[in-house]
PDB file of C-alpha atoms and ligand atoms in Angstrom:
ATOM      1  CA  UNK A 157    -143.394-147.532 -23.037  1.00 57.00           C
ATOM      2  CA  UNK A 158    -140.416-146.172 -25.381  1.00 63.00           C
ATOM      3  CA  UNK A 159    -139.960-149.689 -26.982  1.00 77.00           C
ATOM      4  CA  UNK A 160    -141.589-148.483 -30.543  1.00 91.00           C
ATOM      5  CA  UNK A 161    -141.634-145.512 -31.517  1.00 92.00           C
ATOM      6  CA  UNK A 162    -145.114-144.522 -33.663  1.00 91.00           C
ATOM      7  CA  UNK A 163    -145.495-141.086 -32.891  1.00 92.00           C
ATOM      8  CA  UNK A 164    -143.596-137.321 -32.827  1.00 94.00           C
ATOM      9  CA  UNK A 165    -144.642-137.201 -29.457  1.00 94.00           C
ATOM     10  CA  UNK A 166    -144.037-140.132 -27.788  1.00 94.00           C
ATOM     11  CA  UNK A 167    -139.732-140.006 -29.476  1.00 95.00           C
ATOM     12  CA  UNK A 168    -139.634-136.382 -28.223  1.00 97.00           C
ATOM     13  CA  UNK A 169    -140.222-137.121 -24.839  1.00 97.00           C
ATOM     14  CA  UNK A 170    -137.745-139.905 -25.305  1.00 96.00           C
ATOM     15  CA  UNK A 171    -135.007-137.761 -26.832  1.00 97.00           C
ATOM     16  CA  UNK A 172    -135.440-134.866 -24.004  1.00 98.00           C
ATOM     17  CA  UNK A 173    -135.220-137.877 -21.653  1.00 98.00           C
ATOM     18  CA  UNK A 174    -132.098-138.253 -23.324  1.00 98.00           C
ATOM     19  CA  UNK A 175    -131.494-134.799 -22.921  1.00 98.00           C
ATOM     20  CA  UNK A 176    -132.049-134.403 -19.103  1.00 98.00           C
ATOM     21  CA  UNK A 177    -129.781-137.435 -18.884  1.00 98.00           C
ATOM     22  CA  UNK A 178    -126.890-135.653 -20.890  1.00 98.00           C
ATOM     23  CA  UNK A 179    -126.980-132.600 -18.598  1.00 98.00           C
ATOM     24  CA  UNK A 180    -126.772-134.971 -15.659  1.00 98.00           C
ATOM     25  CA  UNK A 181    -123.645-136.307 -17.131  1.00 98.00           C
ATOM     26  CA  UNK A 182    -122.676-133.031 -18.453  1.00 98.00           C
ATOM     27  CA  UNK A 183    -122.369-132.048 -14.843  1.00 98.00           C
ATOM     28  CA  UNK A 184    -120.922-134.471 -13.695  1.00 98.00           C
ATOM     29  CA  UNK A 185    -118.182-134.132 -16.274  1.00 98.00           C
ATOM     30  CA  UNK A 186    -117.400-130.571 -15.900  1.00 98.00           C
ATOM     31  CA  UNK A 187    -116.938-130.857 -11.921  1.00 98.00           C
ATOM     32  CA  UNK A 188    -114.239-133.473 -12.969  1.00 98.00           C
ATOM     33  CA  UNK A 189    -112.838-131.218 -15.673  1.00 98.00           C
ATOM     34  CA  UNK A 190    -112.842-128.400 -12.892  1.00 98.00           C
ATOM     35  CA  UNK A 191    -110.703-130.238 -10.582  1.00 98.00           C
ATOM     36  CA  UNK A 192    -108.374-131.337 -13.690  1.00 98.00           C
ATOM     37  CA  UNK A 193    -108.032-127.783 -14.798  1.00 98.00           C
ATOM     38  CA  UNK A 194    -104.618-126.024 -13.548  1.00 97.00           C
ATOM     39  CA  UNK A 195    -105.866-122.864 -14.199  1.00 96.00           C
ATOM     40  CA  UNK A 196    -108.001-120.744 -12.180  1.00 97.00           C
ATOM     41  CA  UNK A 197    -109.591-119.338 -15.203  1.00 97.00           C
ATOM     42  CA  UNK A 198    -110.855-122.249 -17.140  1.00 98.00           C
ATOM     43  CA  UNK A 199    -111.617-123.626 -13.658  1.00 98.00           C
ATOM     44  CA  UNK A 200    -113.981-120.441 -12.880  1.00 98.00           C
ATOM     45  CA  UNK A 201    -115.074-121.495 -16.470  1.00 98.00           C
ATOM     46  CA  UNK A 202    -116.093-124.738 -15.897  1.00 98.00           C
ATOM     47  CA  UNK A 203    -118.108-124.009 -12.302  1.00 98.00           C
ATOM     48  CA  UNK A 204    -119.802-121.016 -14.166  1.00 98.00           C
ATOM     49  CA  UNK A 205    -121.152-123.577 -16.712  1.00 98.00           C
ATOM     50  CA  UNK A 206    -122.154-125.733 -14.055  1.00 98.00           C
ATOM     51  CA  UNK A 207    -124.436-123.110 -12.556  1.00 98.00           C
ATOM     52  CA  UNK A 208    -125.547-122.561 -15.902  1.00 98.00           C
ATOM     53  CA  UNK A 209    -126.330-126.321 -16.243  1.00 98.00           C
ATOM     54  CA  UNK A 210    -128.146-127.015 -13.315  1.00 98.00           C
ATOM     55  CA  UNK A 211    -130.645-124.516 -15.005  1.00 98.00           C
ATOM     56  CA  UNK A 212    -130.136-125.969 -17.466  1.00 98.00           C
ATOM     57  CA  UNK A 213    -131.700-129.236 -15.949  1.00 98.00           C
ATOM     58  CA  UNK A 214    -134.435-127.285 -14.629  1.00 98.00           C
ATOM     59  CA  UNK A 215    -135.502-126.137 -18.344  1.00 98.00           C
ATOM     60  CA  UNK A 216    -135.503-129.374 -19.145  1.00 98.00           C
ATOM     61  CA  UNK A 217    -137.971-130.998 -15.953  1.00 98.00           C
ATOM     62  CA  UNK A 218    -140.257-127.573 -16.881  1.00 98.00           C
ATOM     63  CA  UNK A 219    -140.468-128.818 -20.778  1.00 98.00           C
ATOM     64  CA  UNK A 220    -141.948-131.849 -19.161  1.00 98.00           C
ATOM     65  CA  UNK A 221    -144.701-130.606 -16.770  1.00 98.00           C
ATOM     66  CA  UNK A 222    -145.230-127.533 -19.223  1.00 98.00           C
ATOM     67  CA  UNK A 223    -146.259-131.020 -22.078  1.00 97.00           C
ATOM     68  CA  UNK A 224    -148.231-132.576 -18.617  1.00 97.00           C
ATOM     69  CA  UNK A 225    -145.647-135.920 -18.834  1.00 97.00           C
ATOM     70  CA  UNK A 226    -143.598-137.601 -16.582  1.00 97.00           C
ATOM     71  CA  UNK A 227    -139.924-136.953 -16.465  1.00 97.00           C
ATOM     72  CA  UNK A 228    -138.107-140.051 -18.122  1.00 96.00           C
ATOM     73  CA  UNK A 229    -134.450-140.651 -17.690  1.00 95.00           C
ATOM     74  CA  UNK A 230    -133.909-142.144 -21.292  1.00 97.00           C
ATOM     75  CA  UNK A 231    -130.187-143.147 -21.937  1.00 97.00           C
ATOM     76  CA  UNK A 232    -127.316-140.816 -22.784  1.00 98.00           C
ATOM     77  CA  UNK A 233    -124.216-143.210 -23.957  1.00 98.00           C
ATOM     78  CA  UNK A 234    -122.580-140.284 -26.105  1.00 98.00           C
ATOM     79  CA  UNK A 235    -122.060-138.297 -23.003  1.00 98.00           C
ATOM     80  CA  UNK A 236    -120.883-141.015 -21.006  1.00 98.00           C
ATOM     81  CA  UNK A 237    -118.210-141.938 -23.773  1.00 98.00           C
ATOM     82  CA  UNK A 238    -117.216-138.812 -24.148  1.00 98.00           C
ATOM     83  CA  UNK A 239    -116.670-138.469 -20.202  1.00 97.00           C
ATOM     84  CA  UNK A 240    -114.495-141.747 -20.034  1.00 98.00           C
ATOM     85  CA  UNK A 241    -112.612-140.300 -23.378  1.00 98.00           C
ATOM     86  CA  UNK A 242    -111.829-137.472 -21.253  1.00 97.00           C
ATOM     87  CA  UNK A 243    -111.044-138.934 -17.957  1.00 97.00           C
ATOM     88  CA  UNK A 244    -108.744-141.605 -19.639  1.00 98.00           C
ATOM     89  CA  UNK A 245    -106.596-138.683 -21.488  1.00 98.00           C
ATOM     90  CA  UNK A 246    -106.548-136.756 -18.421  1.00 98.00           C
ATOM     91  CA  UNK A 247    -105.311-139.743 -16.842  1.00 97.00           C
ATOM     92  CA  UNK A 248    -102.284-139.829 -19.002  1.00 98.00           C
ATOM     93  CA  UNK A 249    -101.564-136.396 -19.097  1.00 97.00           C
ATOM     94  CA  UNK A 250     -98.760-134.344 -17.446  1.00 96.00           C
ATOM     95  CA  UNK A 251    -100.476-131.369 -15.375  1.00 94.00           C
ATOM     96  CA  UNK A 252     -98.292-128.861 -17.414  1.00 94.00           C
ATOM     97  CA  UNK A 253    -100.443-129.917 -20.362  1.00 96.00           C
ATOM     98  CA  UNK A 254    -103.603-131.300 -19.071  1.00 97.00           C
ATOM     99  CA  UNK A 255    -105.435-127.384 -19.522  1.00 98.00           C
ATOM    100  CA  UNK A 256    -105.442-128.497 -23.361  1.00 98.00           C
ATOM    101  CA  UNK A 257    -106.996-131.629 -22.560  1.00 98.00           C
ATOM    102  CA  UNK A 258    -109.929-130.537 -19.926  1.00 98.00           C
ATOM    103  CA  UNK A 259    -110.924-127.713 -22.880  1.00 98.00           C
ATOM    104  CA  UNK A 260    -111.225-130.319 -26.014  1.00 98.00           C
ATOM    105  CA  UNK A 261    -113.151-132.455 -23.645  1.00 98.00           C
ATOM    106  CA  UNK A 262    -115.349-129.523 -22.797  1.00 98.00           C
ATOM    107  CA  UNK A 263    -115.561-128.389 -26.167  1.00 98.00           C
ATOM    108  CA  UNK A 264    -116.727-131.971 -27.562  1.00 98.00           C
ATOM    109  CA  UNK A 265    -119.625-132.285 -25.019  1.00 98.00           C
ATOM    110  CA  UNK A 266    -120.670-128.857 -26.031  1.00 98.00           C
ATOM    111  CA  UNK A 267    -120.800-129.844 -29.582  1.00 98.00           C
ATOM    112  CA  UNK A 268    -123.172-132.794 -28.391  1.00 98.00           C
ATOM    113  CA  UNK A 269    -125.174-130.330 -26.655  1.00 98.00           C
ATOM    114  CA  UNK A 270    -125.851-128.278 -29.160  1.00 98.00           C
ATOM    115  CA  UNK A 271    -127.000-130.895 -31.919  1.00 98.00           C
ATOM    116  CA  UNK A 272    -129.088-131.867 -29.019  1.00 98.00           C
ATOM    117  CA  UNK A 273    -131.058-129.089 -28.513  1.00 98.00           C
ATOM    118  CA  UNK A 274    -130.891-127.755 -31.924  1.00 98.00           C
ATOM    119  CA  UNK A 275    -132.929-131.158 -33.160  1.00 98.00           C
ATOM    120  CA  UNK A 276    -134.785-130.741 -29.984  1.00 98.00           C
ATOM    121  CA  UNK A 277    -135.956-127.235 -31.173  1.00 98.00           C
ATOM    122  CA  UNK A 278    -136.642-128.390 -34.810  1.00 98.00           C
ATOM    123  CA  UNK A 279    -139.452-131.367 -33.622  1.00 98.00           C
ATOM    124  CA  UNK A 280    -140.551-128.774 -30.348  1.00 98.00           C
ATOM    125  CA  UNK A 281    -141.757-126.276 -33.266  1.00 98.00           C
ATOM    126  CA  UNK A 282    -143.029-128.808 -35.607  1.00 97.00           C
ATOM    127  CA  UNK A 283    -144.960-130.069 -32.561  1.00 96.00           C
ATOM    128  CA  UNK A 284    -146.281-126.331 -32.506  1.00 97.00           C
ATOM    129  CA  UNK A 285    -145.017-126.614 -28.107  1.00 97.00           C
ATOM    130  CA  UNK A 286    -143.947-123.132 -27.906  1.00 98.00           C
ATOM    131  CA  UNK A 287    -142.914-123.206 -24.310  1.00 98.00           C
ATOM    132  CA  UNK A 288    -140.839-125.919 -24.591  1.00 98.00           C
ATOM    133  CA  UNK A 289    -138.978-124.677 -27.255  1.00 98.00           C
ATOM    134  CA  UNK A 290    -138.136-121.148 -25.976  1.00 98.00           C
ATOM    135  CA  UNK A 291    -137.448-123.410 -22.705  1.00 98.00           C
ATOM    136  CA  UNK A 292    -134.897-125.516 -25.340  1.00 98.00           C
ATOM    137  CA  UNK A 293    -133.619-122.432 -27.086  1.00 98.00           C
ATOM    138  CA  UNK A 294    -132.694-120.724 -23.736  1.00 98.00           C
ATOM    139  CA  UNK A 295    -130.579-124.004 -23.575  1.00 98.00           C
ATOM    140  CA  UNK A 296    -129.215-124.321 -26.512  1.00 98.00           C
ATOM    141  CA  UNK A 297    -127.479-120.220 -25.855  1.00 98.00           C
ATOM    142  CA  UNK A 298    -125.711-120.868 -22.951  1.00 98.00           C
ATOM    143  CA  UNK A 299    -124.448-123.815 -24.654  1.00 98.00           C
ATOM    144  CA  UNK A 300    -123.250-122.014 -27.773  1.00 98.00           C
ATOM    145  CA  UNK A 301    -121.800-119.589 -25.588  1.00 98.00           C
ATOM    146  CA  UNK A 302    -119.636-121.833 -23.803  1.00 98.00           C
ATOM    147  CA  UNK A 303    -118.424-123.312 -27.056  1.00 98.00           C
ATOM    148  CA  UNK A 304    -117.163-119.601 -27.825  1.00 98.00           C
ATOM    149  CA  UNK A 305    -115.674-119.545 -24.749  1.00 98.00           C
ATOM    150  CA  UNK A 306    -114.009-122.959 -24.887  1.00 98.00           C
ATOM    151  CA  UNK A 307    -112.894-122.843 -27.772  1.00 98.00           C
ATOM    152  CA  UNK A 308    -110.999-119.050 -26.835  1.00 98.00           C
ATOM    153  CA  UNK A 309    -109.207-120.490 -24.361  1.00 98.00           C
ATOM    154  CA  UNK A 310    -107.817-123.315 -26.328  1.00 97.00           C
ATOM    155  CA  UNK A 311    -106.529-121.264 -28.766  1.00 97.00           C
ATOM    156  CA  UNK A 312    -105.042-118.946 -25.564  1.00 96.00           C
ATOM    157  CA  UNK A 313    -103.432-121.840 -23.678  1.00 95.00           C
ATOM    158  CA  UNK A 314    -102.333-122.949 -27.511  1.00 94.00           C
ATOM    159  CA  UNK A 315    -101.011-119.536 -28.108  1.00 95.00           C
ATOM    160  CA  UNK A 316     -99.124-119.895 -23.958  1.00 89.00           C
ATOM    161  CA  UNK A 317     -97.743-123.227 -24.525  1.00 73.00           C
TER     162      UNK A 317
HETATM  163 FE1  FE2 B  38    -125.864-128.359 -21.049  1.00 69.04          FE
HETATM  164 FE1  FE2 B  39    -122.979-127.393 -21.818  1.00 69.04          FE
END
């Protein structure tokens, strides 16, 4: 299975593999970004978003019984690379600055997120899978959200520094 792909169907339950595996990283990433954070606002940020993930996850499992398919775990290397860009800079960071660094790391992933879903949507619709796409676009909200929100506090602690 998932070796060529012939079909709509068969590559979108590849990509939302993909998907599920990306929030898995995704959370992973923003519990590390969390501890990095000094302050207790973008750290409230970050453990709010991984609340919001974790549904996020659960969206994504219910796209897959809702289509009557097995959950795959299809790879995710973007998120993974983006995770080790951000651990590495944190890594070299002093703490006074590292609040810049957590958010652009943030911020990137929630870029990735958001092609992600908004591709996802495109080939959900074509696909005429209504519940998976209102499942997708619930997604794809609390991930442009976030990228407000990111992105406001980089521009604060910019503003601070
Ligand atoms: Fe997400
Ligand atoms: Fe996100």
């Amino acid at each position: 299975m998932f070796e060529h792909f012939d079909n709509p169907q068969e590559l979108f339950e590849y990509r939302l593999g993909s998907a599920l595996t990306m929030e898995h990283d995704s959370l992973d990433m923003l519990r590390d970004l969390e501890a990095a954070a000094q302050s207790d606002d973008i750290k409230h940020m970050f453990s709010h978003h991984a609340e919001e993930t974790e549904q996020q996850i659960a969206n994504l499992e219910k796209c897959f019984s809702t289509m009557g398919v097995d959950v795959n775990d299809s790879p995710s290397p973007t998120t993974k690379g983006l995770a080790k860009e951000g651990s590495s800079l944190i890594s070299k960071t002093d703490p006074a600055l590292v609040d810049t660094v957590v958010l652009a790391a943030a911020l990137g992933t929630e870029h990735y997120e958001i092609s992600a879903y908004q591709t996802l949507i495109t080939s959900a619709e074509a696909m005429g899978a209504r519940e998976v796409a209102a499942l997708l676009k619930a997604n794809l909200a609390q991930e442009e959200h976030t990228s407000e929100e990111l992105n406001a506090a980089a521009k604060k602690v910019a503003a601070t520094a």
